[in-house]
mmCIF file with all atom_site columns, C-alpha atoms in Angstrom:
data_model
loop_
_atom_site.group_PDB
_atom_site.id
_atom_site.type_symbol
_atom_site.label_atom_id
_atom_site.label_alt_id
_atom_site.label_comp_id
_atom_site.label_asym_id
_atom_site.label_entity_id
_atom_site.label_seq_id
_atom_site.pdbx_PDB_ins_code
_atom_site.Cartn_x
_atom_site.Cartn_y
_atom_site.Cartn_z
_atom_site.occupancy
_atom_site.B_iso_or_equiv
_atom_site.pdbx_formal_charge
_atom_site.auth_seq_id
_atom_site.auth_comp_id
_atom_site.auth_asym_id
_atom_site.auth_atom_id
_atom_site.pdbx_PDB_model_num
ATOM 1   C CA . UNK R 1 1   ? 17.802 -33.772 11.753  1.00 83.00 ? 1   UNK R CA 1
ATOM 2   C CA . UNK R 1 2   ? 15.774 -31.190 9.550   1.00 86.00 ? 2   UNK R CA 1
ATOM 3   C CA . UNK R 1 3   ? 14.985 -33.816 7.249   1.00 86.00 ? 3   UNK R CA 1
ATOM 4   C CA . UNK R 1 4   ? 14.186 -36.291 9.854   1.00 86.00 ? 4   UNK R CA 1
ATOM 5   C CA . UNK R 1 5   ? 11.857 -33.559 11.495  1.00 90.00 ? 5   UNK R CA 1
ATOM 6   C CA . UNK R 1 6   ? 10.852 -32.868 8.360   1.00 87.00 ? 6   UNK R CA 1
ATOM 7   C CA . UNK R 1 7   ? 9.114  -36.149 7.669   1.00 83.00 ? 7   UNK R CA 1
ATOM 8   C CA . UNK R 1 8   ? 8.039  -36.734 10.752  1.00 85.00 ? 8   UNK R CA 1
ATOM 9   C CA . UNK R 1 9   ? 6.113  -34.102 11.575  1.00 88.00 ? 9   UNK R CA 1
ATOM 10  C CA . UNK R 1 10  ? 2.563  -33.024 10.970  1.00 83.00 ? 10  UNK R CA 1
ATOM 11  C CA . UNK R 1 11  ? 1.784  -29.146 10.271  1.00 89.00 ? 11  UNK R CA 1
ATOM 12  C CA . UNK R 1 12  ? 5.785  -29.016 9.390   1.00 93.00 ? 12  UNK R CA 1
ATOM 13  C CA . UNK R 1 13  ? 7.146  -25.584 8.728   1.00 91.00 ? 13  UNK R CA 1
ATOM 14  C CA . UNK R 1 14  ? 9.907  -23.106 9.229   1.00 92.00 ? 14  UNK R CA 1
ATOM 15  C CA . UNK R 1 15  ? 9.753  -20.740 11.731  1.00 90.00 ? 15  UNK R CA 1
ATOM 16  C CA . UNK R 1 16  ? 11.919 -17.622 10.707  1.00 89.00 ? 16  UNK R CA 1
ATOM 17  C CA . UNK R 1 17  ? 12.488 -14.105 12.330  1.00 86.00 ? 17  UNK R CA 1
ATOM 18  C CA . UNK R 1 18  ? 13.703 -10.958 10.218  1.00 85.00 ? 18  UNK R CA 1
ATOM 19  C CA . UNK R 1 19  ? 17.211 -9.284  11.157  1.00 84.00 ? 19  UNK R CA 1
ATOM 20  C CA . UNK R 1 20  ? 15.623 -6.608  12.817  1.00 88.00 ? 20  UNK R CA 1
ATOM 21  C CA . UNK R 1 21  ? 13.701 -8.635  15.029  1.00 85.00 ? 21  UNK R CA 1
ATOM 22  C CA . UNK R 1 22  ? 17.007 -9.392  16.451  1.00 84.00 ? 22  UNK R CA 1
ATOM 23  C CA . UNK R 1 23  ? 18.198 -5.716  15.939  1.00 89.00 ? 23  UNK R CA 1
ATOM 24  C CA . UNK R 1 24  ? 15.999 -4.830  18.245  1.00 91.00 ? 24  UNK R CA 1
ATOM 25  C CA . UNK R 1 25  ? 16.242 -7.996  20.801  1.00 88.00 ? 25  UNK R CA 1
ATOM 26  C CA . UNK R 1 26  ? 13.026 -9.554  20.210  1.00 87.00 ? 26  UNK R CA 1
ATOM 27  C CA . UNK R 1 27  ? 14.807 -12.722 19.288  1.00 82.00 ? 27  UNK R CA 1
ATOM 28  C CA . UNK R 1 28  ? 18.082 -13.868 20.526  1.00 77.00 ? 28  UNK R CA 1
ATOM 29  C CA . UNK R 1 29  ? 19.246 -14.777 16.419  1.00 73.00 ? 29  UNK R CA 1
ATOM 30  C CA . UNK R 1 30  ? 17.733 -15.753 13.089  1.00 71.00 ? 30  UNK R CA 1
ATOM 31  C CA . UNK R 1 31  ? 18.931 -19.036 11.486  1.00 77.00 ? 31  UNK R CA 1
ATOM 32  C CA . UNK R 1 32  ? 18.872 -18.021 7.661   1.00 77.00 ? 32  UNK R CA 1
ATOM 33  C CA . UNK R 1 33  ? 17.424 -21.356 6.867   1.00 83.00 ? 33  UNK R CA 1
ATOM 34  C CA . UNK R 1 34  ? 14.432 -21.034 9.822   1.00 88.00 ? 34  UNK R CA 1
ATOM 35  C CA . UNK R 1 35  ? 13.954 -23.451 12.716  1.00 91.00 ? 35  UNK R CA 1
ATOM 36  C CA . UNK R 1 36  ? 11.939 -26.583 11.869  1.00 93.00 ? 36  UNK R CA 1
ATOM 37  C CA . UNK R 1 37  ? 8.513  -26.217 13.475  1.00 94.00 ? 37  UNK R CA 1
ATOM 38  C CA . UNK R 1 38  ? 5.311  -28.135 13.628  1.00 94.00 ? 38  UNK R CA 1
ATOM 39  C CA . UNK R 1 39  ? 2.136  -25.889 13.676  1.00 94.00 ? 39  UNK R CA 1
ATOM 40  C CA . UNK R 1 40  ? -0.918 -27.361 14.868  1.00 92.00 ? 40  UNK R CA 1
ATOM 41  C CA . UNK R 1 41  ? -3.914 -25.536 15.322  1.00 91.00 ? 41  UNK R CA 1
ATOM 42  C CA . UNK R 1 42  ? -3.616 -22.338 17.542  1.00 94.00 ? 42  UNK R CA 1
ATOM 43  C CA . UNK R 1 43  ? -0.435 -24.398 18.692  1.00 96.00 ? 43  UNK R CA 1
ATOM 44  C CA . UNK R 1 44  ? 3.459  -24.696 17.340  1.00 95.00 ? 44  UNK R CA 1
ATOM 45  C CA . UNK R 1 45  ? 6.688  -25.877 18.250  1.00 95.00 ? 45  UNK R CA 1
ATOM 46  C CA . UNK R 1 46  ? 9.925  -25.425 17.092  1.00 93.00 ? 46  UNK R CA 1
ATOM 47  C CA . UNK R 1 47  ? 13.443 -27.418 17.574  1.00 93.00 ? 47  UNK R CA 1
ATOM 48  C CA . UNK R 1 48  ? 15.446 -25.881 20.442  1.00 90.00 ? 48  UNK R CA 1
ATOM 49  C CA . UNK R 1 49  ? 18.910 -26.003 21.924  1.00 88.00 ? 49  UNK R CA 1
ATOM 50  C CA . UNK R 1 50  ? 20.275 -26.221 25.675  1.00 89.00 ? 50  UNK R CA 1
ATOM 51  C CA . UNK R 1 51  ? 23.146 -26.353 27.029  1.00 90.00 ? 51  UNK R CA 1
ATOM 52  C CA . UNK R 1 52  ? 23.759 -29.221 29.174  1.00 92.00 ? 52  UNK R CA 1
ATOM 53  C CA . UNK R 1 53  ? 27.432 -28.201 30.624  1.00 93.00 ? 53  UNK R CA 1
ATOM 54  C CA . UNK R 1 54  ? 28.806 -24.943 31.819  1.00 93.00 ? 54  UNK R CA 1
ATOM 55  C CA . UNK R 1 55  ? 31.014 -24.293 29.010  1.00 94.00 ? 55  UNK R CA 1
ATOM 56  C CA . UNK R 1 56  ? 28.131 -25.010 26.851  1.00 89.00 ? 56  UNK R CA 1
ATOM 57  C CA . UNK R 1 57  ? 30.504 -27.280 24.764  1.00 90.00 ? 57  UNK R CA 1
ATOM 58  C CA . UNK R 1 58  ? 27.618 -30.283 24.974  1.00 91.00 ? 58  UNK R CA 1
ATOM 59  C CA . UNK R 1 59  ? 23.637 -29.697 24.424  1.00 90.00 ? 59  UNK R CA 1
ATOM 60  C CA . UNK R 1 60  ? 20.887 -31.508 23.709  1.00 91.00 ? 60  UNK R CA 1
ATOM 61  C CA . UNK R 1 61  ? 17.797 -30.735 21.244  1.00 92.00 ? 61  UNK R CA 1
ATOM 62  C CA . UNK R 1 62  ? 13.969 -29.913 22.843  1.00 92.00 ? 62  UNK R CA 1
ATOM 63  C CA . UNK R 1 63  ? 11.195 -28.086 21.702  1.00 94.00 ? 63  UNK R CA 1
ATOM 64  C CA . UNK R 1 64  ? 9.932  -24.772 22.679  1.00 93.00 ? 64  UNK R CA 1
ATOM 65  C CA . UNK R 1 65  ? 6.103  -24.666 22.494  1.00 95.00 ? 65  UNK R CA 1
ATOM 66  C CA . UNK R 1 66  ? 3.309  -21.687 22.220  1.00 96.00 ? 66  UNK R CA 1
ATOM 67  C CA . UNK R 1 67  ? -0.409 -22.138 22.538  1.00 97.00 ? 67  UNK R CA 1
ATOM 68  C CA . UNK R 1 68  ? -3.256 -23.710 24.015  1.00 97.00 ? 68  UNK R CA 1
ATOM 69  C CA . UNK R 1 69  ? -2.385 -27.318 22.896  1.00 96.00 ? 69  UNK R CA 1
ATOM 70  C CA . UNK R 1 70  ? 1.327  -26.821 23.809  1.00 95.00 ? 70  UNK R CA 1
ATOM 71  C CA . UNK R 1 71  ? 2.290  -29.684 25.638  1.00 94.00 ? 71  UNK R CA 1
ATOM 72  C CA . UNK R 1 72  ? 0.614  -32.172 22.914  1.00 94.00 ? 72  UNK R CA 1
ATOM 73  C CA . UNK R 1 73  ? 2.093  -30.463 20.448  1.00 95.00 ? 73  UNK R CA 1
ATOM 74  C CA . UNK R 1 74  ? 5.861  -30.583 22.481  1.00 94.00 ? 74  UNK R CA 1
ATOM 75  C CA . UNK R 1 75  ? 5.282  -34.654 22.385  1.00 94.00 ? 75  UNK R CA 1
ATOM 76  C CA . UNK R 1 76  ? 4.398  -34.997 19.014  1.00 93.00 ? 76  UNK R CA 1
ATOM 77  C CA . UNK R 1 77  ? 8.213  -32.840 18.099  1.00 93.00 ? 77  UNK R CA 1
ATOM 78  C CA . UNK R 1 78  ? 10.304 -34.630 21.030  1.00 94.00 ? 78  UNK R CA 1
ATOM 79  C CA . UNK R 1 79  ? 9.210  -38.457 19.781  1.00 93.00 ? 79  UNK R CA 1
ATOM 80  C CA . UNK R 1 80  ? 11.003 -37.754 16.632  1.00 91.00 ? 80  UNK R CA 1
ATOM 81  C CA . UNK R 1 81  ? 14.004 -35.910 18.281  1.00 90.00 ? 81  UNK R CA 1
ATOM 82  C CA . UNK R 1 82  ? 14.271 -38.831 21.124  1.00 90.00 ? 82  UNK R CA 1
ATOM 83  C CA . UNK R 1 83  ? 14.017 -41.291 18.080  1.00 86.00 ? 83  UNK R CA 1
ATOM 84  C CA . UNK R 1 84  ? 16.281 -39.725 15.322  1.00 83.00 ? 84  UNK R CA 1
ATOM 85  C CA . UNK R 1 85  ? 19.005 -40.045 18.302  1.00 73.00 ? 85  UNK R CA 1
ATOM 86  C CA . UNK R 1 86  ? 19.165 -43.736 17.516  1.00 72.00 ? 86  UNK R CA 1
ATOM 87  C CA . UNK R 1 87  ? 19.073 -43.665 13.912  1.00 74.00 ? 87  UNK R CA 1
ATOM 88  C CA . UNK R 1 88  ? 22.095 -43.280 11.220  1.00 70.00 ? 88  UNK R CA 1
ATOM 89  C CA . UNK R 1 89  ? 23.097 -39.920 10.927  1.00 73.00 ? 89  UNK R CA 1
ATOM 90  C CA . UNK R 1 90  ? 23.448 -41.090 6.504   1.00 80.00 ? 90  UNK R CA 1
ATOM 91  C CA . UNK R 1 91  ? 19.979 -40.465 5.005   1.00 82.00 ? 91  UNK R CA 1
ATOM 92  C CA . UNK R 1 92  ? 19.818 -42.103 1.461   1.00 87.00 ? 92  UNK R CA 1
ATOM 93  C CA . UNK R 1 93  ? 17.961 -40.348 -0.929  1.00 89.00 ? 93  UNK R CA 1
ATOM 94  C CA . UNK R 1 94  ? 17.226 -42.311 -4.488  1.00 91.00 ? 94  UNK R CA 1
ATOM 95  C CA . UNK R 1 95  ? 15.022 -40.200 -7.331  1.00 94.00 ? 95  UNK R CA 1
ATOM 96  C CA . UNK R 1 96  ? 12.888 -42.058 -9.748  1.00 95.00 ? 96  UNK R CA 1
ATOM 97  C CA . UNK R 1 97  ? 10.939 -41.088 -12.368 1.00 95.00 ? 97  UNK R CA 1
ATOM 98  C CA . UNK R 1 98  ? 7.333  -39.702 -11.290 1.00 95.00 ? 98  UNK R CA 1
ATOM 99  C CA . UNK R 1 99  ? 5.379  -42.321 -12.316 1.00 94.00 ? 99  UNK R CA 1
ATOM 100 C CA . UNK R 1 100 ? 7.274  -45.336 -11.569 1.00 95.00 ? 100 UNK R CA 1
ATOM 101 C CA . UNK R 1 101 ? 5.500  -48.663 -10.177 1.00 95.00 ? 101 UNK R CA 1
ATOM 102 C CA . UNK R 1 102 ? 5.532  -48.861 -6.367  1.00 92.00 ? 102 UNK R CA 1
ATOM 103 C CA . UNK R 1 103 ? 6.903  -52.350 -7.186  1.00 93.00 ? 103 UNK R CA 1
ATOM 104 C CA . UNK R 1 104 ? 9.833  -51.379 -8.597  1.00 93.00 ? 104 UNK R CA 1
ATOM 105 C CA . UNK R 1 105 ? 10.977 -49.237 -5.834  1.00 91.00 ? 105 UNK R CA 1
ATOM 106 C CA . UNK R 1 106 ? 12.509 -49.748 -2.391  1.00 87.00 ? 106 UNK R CA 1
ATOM 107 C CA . UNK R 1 107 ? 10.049 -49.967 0.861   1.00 82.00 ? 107 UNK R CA 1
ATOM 108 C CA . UNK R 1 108 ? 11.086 -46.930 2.225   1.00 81.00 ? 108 UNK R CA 1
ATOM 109 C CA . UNK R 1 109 ? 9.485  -43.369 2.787   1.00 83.00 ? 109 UNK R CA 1
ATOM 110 C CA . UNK R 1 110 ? 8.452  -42.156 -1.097  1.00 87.00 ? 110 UNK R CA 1
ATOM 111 C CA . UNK R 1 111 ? 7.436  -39.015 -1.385  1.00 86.00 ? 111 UNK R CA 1
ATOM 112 C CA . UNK R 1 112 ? 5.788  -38.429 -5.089  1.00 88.00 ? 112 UNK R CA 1
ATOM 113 C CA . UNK R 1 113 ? 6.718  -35.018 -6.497  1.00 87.00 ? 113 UNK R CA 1
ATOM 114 C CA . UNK R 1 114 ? 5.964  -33.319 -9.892  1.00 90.00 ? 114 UNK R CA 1
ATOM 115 C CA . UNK R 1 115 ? 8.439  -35.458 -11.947 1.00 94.00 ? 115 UNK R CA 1
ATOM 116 C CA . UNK R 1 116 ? 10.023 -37.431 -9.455  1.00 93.00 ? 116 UNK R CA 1
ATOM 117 C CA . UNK R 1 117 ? 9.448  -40.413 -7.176  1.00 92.00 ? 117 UNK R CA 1
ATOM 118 C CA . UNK R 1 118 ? 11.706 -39.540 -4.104  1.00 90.00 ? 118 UNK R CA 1
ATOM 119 C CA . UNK R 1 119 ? 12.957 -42.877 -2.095  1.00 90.00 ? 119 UNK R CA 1
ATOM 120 C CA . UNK R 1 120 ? 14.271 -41.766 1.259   1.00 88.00 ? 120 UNK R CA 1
ATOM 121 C CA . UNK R 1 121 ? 15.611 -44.347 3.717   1.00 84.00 ? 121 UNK R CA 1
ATOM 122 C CA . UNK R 1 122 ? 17.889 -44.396 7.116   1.00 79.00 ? 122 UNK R CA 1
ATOM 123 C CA . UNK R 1 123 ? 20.529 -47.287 6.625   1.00 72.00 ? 123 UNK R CA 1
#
């Protein structure tokens, strides 16, 4: 879903907290990769969890929002979520050659990097 997110979303970011943030209970745990986030404006959101039974076994992905724009900002991440749902869980990622006609490459998502065309699709 980090990929998915990723792509989708404007302002995208990682939101990360230092170890003794949690140390000292500001925040309930770090993820050492960060929490996708969108930042927009004075506004951000980042991907939550919640448990949806009482031995937390099943949850389900929100958003946690901050700011004065939050609840625009909480659409614009849950679309994505609600959408990636029904997707294929197998991202397929090609790399061509920076440079490479736009003909000779699959309609898909490209992003153009330094010295690579990357194709990125959702069979």
């Amino acid at each position: 879903m980090h990929l998915w997110l990723a792509l989708a979303l404007p302002g995208f970011g990682r939101l990360t907290a230092q170890r003794e943030a949690v140390d000292r209970g500001i925040v309930a745990h770090a993820w050492p990769l960060g929490v996708p986030t969108s930042i927009d404006g004075g506004s951000f959101a980042y991907l939550g969890l919640r448990p949806v039974t009482p031995d937390r076994q099943w949850v389900e992905f929100g958003a946690y929002t901050h700011g004065p724009d939050a609840e625009t900002i909480a659409r614009q991440m849950i679309r994505p979520i609600q959408s990636w749902d029904h997707t294929s869980l197998r991202a397929r990622i090609q790399a061509h050659p920076a440079g490479t006609p736009d003909v000779q490459l699959p309609e898909d998502l490209i992003l153009d990097k330094r010295h690579t065309r990357a194709v990125i699709s959702w069979p």
